[in-house]
C-alpha positions in Angstrom: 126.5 107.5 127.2 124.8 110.7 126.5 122.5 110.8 123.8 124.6 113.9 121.6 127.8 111.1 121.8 128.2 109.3 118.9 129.9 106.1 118.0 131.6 105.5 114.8 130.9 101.3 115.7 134.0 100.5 114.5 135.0 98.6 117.6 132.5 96.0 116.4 134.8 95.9 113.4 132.2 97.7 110.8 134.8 99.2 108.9 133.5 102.3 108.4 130.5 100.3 105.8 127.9 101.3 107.9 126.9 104.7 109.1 129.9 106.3 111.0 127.3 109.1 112.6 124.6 106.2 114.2 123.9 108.2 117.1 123.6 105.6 120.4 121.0 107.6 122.7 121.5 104.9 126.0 122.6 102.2 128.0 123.5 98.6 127.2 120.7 96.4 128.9 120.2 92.2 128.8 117.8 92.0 125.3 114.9 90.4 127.5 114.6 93.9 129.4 113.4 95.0 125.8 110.1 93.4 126.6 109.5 94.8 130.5 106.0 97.1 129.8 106.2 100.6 130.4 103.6 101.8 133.3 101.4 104.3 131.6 99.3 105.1 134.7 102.7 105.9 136.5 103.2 108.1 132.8 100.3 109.9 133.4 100.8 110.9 137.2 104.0 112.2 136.4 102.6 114.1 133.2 100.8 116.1 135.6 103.5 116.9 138.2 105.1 118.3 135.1 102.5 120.4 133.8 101.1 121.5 136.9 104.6 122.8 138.0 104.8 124.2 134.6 101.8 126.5 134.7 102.5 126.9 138.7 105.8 128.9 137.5 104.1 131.2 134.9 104.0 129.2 131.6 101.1 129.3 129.4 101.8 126.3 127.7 103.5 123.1 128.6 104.0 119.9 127.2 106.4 117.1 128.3 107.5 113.9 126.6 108.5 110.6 128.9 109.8 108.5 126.4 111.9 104.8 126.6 113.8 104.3 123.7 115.1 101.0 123.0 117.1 100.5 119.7 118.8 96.9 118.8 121.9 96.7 116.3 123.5 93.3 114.8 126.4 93.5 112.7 128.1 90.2 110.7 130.8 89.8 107.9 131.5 86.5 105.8 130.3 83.5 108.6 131.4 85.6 111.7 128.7 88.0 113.9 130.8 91.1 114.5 128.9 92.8 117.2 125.1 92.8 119.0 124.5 95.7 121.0 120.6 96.2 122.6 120.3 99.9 124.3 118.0 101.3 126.6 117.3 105.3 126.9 114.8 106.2 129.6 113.6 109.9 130.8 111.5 113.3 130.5 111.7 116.1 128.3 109.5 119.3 129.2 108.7 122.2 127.3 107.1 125.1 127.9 106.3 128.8 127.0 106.4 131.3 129.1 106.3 135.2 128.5 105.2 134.2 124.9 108.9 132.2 124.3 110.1 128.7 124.0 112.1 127.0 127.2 112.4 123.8 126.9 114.8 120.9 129.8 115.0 117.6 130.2 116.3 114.8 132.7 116.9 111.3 133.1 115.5 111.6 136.7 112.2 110.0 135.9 110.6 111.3 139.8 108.6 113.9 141.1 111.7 115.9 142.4 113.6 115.2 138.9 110.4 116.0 137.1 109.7 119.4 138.9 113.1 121.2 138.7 113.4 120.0 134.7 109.8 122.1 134.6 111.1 125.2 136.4 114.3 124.7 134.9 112.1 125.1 131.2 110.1 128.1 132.3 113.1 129.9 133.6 114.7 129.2 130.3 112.2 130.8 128.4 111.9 133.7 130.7 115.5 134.5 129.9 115.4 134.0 126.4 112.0 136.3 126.1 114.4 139.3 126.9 115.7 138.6 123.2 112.6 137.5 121.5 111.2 140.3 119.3 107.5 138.4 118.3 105.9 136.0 120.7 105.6 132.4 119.8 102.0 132.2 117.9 100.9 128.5 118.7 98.3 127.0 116.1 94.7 125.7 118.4 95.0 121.9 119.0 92.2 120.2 120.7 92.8 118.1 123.6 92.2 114.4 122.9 91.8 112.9 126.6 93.7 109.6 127.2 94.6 107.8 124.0 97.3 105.3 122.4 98.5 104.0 119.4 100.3 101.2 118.0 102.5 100.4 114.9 100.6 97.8 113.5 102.9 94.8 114.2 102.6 91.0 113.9 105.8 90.0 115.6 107.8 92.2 117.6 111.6 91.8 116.1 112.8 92.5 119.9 110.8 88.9 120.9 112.7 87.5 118.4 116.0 85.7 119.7 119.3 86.9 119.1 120.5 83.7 117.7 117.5 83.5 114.9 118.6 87.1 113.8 122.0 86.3 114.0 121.1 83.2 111.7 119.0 84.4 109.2 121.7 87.7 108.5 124.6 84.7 108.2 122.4 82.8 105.9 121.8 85.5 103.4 126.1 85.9 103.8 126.2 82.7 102.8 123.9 82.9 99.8 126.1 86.1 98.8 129.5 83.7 99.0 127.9 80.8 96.9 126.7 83.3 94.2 130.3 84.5 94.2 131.1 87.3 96.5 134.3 87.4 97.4 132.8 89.6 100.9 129.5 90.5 102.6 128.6 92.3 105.7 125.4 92.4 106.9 123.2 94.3 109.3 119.9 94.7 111.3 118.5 97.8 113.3 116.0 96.8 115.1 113.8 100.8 117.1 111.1 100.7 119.2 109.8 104.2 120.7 107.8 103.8 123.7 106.3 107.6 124.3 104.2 109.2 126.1 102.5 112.8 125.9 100.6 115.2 127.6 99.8 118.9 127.2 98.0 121.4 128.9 95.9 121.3 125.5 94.3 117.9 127.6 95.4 115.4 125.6 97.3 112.4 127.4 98.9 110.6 124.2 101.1 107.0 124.4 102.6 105.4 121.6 103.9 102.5 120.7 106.5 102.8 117.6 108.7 100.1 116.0 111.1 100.6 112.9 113.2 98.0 111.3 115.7 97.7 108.6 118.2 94.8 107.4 120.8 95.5 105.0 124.2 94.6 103.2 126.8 95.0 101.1 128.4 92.5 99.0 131.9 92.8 97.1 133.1 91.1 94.3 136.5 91.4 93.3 138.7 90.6 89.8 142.0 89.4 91.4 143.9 89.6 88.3 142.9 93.6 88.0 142.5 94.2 91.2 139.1 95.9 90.8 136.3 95.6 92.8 132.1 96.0 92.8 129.8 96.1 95.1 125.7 96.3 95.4 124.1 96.6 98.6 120.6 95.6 99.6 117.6 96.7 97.4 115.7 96.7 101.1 113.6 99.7 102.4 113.6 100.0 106.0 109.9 100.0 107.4 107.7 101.1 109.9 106.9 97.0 110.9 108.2 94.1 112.9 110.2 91.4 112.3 107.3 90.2 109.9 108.9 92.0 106.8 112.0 89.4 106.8 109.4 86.5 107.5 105.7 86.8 106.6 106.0 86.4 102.9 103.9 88.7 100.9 103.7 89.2 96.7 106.7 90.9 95.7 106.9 93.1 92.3 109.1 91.4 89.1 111.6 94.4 87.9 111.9 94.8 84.3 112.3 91.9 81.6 116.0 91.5 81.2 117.5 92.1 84.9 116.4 89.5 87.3 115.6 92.3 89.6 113.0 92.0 92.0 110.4 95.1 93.9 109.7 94.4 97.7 107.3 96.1 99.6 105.7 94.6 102.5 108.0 91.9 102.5 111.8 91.2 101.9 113.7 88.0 101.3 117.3 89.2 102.4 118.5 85.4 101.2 117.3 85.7 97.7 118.8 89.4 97.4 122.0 88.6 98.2 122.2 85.7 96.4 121.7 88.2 93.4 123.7 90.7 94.7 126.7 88.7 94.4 125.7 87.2 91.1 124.6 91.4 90.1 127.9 92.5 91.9 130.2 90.4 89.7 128.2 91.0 86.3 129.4 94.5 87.0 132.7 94.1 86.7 132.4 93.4 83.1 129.7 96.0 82.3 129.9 98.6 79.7 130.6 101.9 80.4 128.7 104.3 80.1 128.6 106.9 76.8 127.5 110.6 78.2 125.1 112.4 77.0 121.1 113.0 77.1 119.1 109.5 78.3 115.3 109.0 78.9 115.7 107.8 82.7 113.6 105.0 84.1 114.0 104.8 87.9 113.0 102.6 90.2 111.4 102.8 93.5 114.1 102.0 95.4 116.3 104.4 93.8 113.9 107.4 93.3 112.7 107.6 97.1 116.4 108.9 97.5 115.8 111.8 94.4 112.3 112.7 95.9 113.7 113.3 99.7 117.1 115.3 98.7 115.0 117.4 95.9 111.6 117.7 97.3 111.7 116.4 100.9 114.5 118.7 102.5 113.2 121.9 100.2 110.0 122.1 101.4 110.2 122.0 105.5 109.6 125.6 106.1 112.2 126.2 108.7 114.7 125.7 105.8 112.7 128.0 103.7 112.8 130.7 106.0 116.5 130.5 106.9 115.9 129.2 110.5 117.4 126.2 109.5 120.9 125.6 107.2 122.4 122.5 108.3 122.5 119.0 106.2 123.1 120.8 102.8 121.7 124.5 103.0 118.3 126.1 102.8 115.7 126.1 99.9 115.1 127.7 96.7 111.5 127.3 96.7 110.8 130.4 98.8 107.8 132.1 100.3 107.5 134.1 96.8 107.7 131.4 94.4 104.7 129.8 96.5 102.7 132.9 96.6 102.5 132.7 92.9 100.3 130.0 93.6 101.3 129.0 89.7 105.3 127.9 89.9 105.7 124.9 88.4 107.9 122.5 90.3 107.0 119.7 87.7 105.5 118.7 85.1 101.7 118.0 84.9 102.2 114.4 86.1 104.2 115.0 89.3 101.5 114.6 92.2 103.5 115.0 95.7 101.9 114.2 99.1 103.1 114.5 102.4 101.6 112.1 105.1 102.8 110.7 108.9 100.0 107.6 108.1 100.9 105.1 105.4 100.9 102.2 107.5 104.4 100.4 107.2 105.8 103.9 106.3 108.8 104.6 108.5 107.1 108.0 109.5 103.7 106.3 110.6 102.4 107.7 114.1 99.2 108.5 115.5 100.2 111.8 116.6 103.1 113.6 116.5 105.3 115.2 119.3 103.1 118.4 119.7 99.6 115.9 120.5 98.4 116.6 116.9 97.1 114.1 115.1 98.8 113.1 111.7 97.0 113.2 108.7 98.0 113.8 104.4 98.2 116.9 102.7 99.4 117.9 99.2 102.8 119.8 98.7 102.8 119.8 94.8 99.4 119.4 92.9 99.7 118.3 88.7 103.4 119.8 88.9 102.6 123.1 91.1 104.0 124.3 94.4 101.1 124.1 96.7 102.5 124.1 100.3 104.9 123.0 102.7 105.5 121.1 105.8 105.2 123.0 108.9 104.3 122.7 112.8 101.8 124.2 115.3 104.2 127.8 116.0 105.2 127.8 111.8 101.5 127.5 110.0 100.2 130.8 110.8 103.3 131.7 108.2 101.4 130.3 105.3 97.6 131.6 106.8 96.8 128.5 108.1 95.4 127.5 111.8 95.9 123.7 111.8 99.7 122.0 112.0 100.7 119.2 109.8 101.3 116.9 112.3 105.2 116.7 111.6 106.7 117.4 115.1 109.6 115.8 116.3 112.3 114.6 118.6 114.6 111.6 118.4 114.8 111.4 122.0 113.4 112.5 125.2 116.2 114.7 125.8 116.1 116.3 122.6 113.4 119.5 122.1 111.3 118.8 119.2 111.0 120.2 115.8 109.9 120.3 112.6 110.9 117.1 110.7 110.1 115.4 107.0 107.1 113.4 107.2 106.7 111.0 104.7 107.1 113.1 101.2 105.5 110.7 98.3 105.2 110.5 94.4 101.1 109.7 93.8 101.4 106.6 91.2 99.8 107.3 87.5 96.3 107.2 87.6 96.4 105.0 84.4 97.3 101.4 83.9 101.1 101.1 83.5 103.9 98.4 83.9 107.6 99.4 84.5 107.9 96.8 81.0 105.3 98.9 79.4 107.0 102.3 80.0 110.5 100.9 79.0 108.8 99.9 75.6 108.1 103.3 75.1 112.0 104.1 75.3 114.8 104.4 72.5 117.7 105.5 74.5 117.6 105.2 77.9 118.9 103.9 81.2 116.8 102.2 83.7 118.5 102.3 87.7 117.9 101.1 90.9 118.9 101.4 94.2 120.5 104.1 95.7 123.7 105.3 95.3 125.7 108.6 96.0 124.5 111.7 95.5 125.3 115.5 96.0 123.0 118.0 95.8 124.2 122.6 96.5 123.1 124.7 99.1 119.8 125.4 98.1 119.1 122.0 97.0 118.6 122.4 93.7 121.6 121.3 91.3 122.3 118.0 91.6 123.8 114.6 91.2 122.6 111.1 91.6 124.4 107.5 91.2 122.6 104.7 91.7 123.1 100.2 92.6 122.4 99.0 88.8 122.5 100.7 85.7 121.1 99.1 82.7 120.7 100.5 79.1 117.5 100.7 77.3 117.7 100.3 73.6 114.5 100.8 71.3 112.1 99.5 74.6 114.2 96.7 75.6 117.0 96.2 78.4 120.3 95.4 76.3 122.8 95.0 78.9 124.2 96.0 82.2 126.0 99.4 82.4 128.5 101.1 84.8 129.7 104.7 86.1 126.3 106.3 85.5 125.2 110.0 87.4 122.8 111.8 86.4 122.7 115.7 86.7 120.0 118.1 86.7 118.5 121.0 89.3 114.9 120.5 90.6 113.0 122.2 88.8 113.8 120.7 85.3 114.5 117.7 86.5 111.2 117.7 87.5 109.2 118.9 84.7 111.1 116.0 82.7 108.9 113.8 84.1 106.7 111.6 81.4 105.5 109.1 83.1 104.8 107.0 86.0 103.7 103.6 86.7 100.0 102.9 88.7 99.1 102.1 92.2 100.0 98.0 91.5 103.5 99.2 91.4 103.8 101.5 93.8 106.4 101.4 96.8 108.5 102.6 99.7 112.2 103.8 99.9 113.4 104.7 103.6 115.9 106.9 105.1 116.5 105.7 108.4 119.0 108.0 109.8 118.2 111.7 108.2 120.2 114.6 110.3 118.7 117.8 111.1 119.4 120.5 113.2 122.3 122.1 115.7 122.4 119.8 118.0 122.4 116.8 115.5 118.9 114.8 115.7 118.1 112.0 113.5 114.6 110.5 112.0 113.4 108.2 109.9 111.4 109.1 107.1 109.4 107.1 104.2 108.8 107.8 100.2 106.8 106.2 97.9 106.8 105.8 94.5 106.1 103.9 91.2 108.4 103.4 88.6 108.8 107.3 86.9 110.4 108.0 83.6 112.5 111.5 83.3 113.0 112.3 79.1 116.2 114.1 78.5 118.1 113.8 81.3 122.2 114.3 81.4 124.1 111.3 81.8 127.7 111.6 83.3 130.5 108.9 83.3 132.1 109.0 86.8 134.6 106.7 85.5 136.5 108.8 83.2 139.7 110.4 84.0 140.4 113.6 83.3 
């Protein structure tokens, strides 16, 4: 299949629950192929037929990717496993610039022939497109780095695991969902693994080793007499780790007093959430609407990491603040002028906002990206000002700067890389504070977590946000679940609402797995941290009521 095809996995009897956009970028292979190595001497002889035929043709830059992409999927419902499918995506992307303009060609014909026309093929494509480029492309200096590698950080390789214990453990946390009284559950597990190699003509010669991982579900409880239904999916993150996050058991974080819920970080115990997802699912069946109006919000982790990608995230990648690029909801508000201010408050003294490619476990964790620079953290919104953006090695000399942020990339070797989110992160309070303490401080509130739907304009700043659980806070205690809770409010003073946030002992991730960008469609996967973060004054909708 080619890699811009996309299947909708409903012949593996999804239902449309899952993702109906999961791209599927190869080949069906036998699950023990997974573990063949990749030969990265062979990698690095090809590199150079690639380069060398590159500069031979009149480019004065190349750089070329030869990447293996292997991605695992396992889908179940009730006591039955719906559908398995291990893929296998293998070949060379090259790209070049030649008369000071951008030609980029891949193929899937990983040999010296195959490799040598995709390199003239890229360097007569930017020598036809320089007859419409008005400024040449202004690369930022990147050293060359010799031969080097990186590795996720894994302790047990979730492609090494078998099928059947995968299989078992997803039916087992089905199972806990139908004892706690679900009346359905489907379950899932994507499994990545990125094997890629780089070189430049910068002289750096780069392979990586990259594994991503998420398990997740959705559970349904249903009121036969009414007809009405629930549901509460999986409070997981997806991470940057192996299959040691659904097995290595590690301290997990209490939610508030009053909700049962439970904070996973390096560690989740899919068994013991859906047993309370069922039990949660049911409970809302029963819960109180909601009464609109103004609520101090206390939001979770898990629920927040969604807020800070679609209101911070997506506004501040440069291409989408100069226009270049529109799809996925839109440009940006927070323009070129508003930053040159150096003084526009984005939030409120509190609201710290990094962006990094190396918390380790993050989904967006690499050693370099896919222009050979090596990842690092910078700061996008210091005590509640605009400070910068996110931007690659042809973008920085926009904002007078002569290093890239390290946040280049492509989901596949056939796919020309860009500027993507890297992780974008709320810094936890820098004084001691528990989630119960901040709810203490609360009169009339709402506390949620998990993520929910959202909407958000074309410039990505008014908004709307739903959440998994709603409960109300009344004079600094939880009284009760709620239901039909959104929450509306554009960036900026949703942003400066901010009162507090909970330390570094709370602190977590929140993943997007699949995040579109671009014209052809690529996906990433991104990471956001955060502690649990009160907003004062915020407006409360009730999606439930009919008009």
């Amino acid at each position: 299949m080619k890699r811009r095809d996309f299947i909708g996995l409903t012949a593996m009897g999804v239902g449309g629950l899952w993702l109906s956009g999961i791209p599927s970028f190869g080949h069906e292979i036998d699950p023990a192929r997974a573990l063949e190595p990749v030969n990265v001497a062979l990698h690095k002889r090809l590199s150079d037929v690639a380069l060398n035929t590159a500069k031979s043709k009149g480019a004065t830059y190349a750089d070329v990717r030869i990447g293996r992409y292997l991605a695992q999927n396992m889908f179940t419902r009730e006591k039955q496993v719906q559908g398995i499918s291990t893929t296998e995506s293998y070949g060379v992307g090259v790209r070049v610039i030649a008369n000071g303009t951008w030609g980029f060609a891949a193929t899937s014909d990983v040999s010296d022939k195959g490799i040598m026309k995709a390199a003239e093929q890229a360097v007569a494509i930017a020598k036809a497109n320089s007859k419409l480029q008005k400024e040449p492309v202004k690369l930022a200096p990147q050293q060359g780095y010799g031969e080097v590698s990186w590795k996720t950080p894994i302790k047990q390789n979730a492609f090494a695991v078998p099928v059947s214990e995968k299989a078992d453990l997803l039916l087992a946390a089905n199972a806990a969902a139908l004892a706690g009284g679900a009346n359905f559950v489907n379950s899932a597990l994507f499994q990545i693994n990125e094997q890629k190699y780089f070189a430049s003509t910068d002289g750096s010669y780069i392979d990586q080793d990259i594994h991503r991982i998420w398990p997740n579900f959705t559970v349904t409880a249903v009121d036969k007499a009414s007809g009405k239904f629930k549901t509460r999916d999986a409070l997981s993150a997806p991470m940057g780790m192996g299959f040691e996050y659904l097995t290595v058991k590690a301290p997990t974080m209490k939610g508030p007093e009053g909700t049962g819920l439970m904070g996973y970080d390096k560690y989740y115990d899919i068994v013991a959430d859906a047993g309370l997802a069922a039990k949660q699912a049911r409970e809302k069946l029963t819960a109180k609407s909601v009464l609109a109006g103004k609520y101090d919000l206390v939001l979770d982790p898990n629920h927040l990491g969604l807020t800070i990608h679609e209101s911070v995230g997506h506004p501040l990648e440069l291409d989408r603040v100069l226009g270049y690029e529109a799809n996925y909801a839109g440009t940006s508000f927070a323009d070129l002028e508003k930053w040159k201010t150096k003084n526009f408050p984005y939030g409120s003294k509190l609201v710290n906002i990094f962006a990094d490619k190396v918390q380790e476990g993050s989904l967006g964790a690499v050693g370099y990206d896919d222009e050979g620079v090596k990842t690092k953290r910078w700061d996008l919104i210091k005590d509640g000002t605009l400070v910068n953006y996110q931007a690659t090695r042809d973008q920085v000399h926009i904002l007078g700067e002569k290093e890239s942020h390290g946040c280049s990339y492509a989901d596949n070797w056939s796919s020309v890389q860009f500027q993507r989110m890297p992780n974008v992160s709320l810094a936890p309070g820098q004084q001691k504070l528990s989630v119960d303490e901040m709810i203490k401080d609360v009169k009339r509130g709402i506390y949620i977590a998990g993520r929910g739907s959202y909407s958000i304009d074309q410039q990505r700043y008014n908004f709307q946000f739903g959440g998994q659980l709603y409960y109300e806070i009344k004079d600094g205690k939880i009284a009760g679940m709620l239901d039909d809770v959104a929450y509306q409010s554009n960036t900026q003073e949703f942003w400066n609402s901010c009162a507090a946030i909970c330390d570094q002992s709370d602190y977590r991730m929140f993943g997007s797995f699949f995040d579109g960008k671009g014209q052809p469609s690529q996906v990433s996967a991104v990471s956001h941290g955060s502690s649990h973060t009160r907003f004062n004054g915020v407006n409360v909708i009730n999606t439930g009521r009919k008009i």
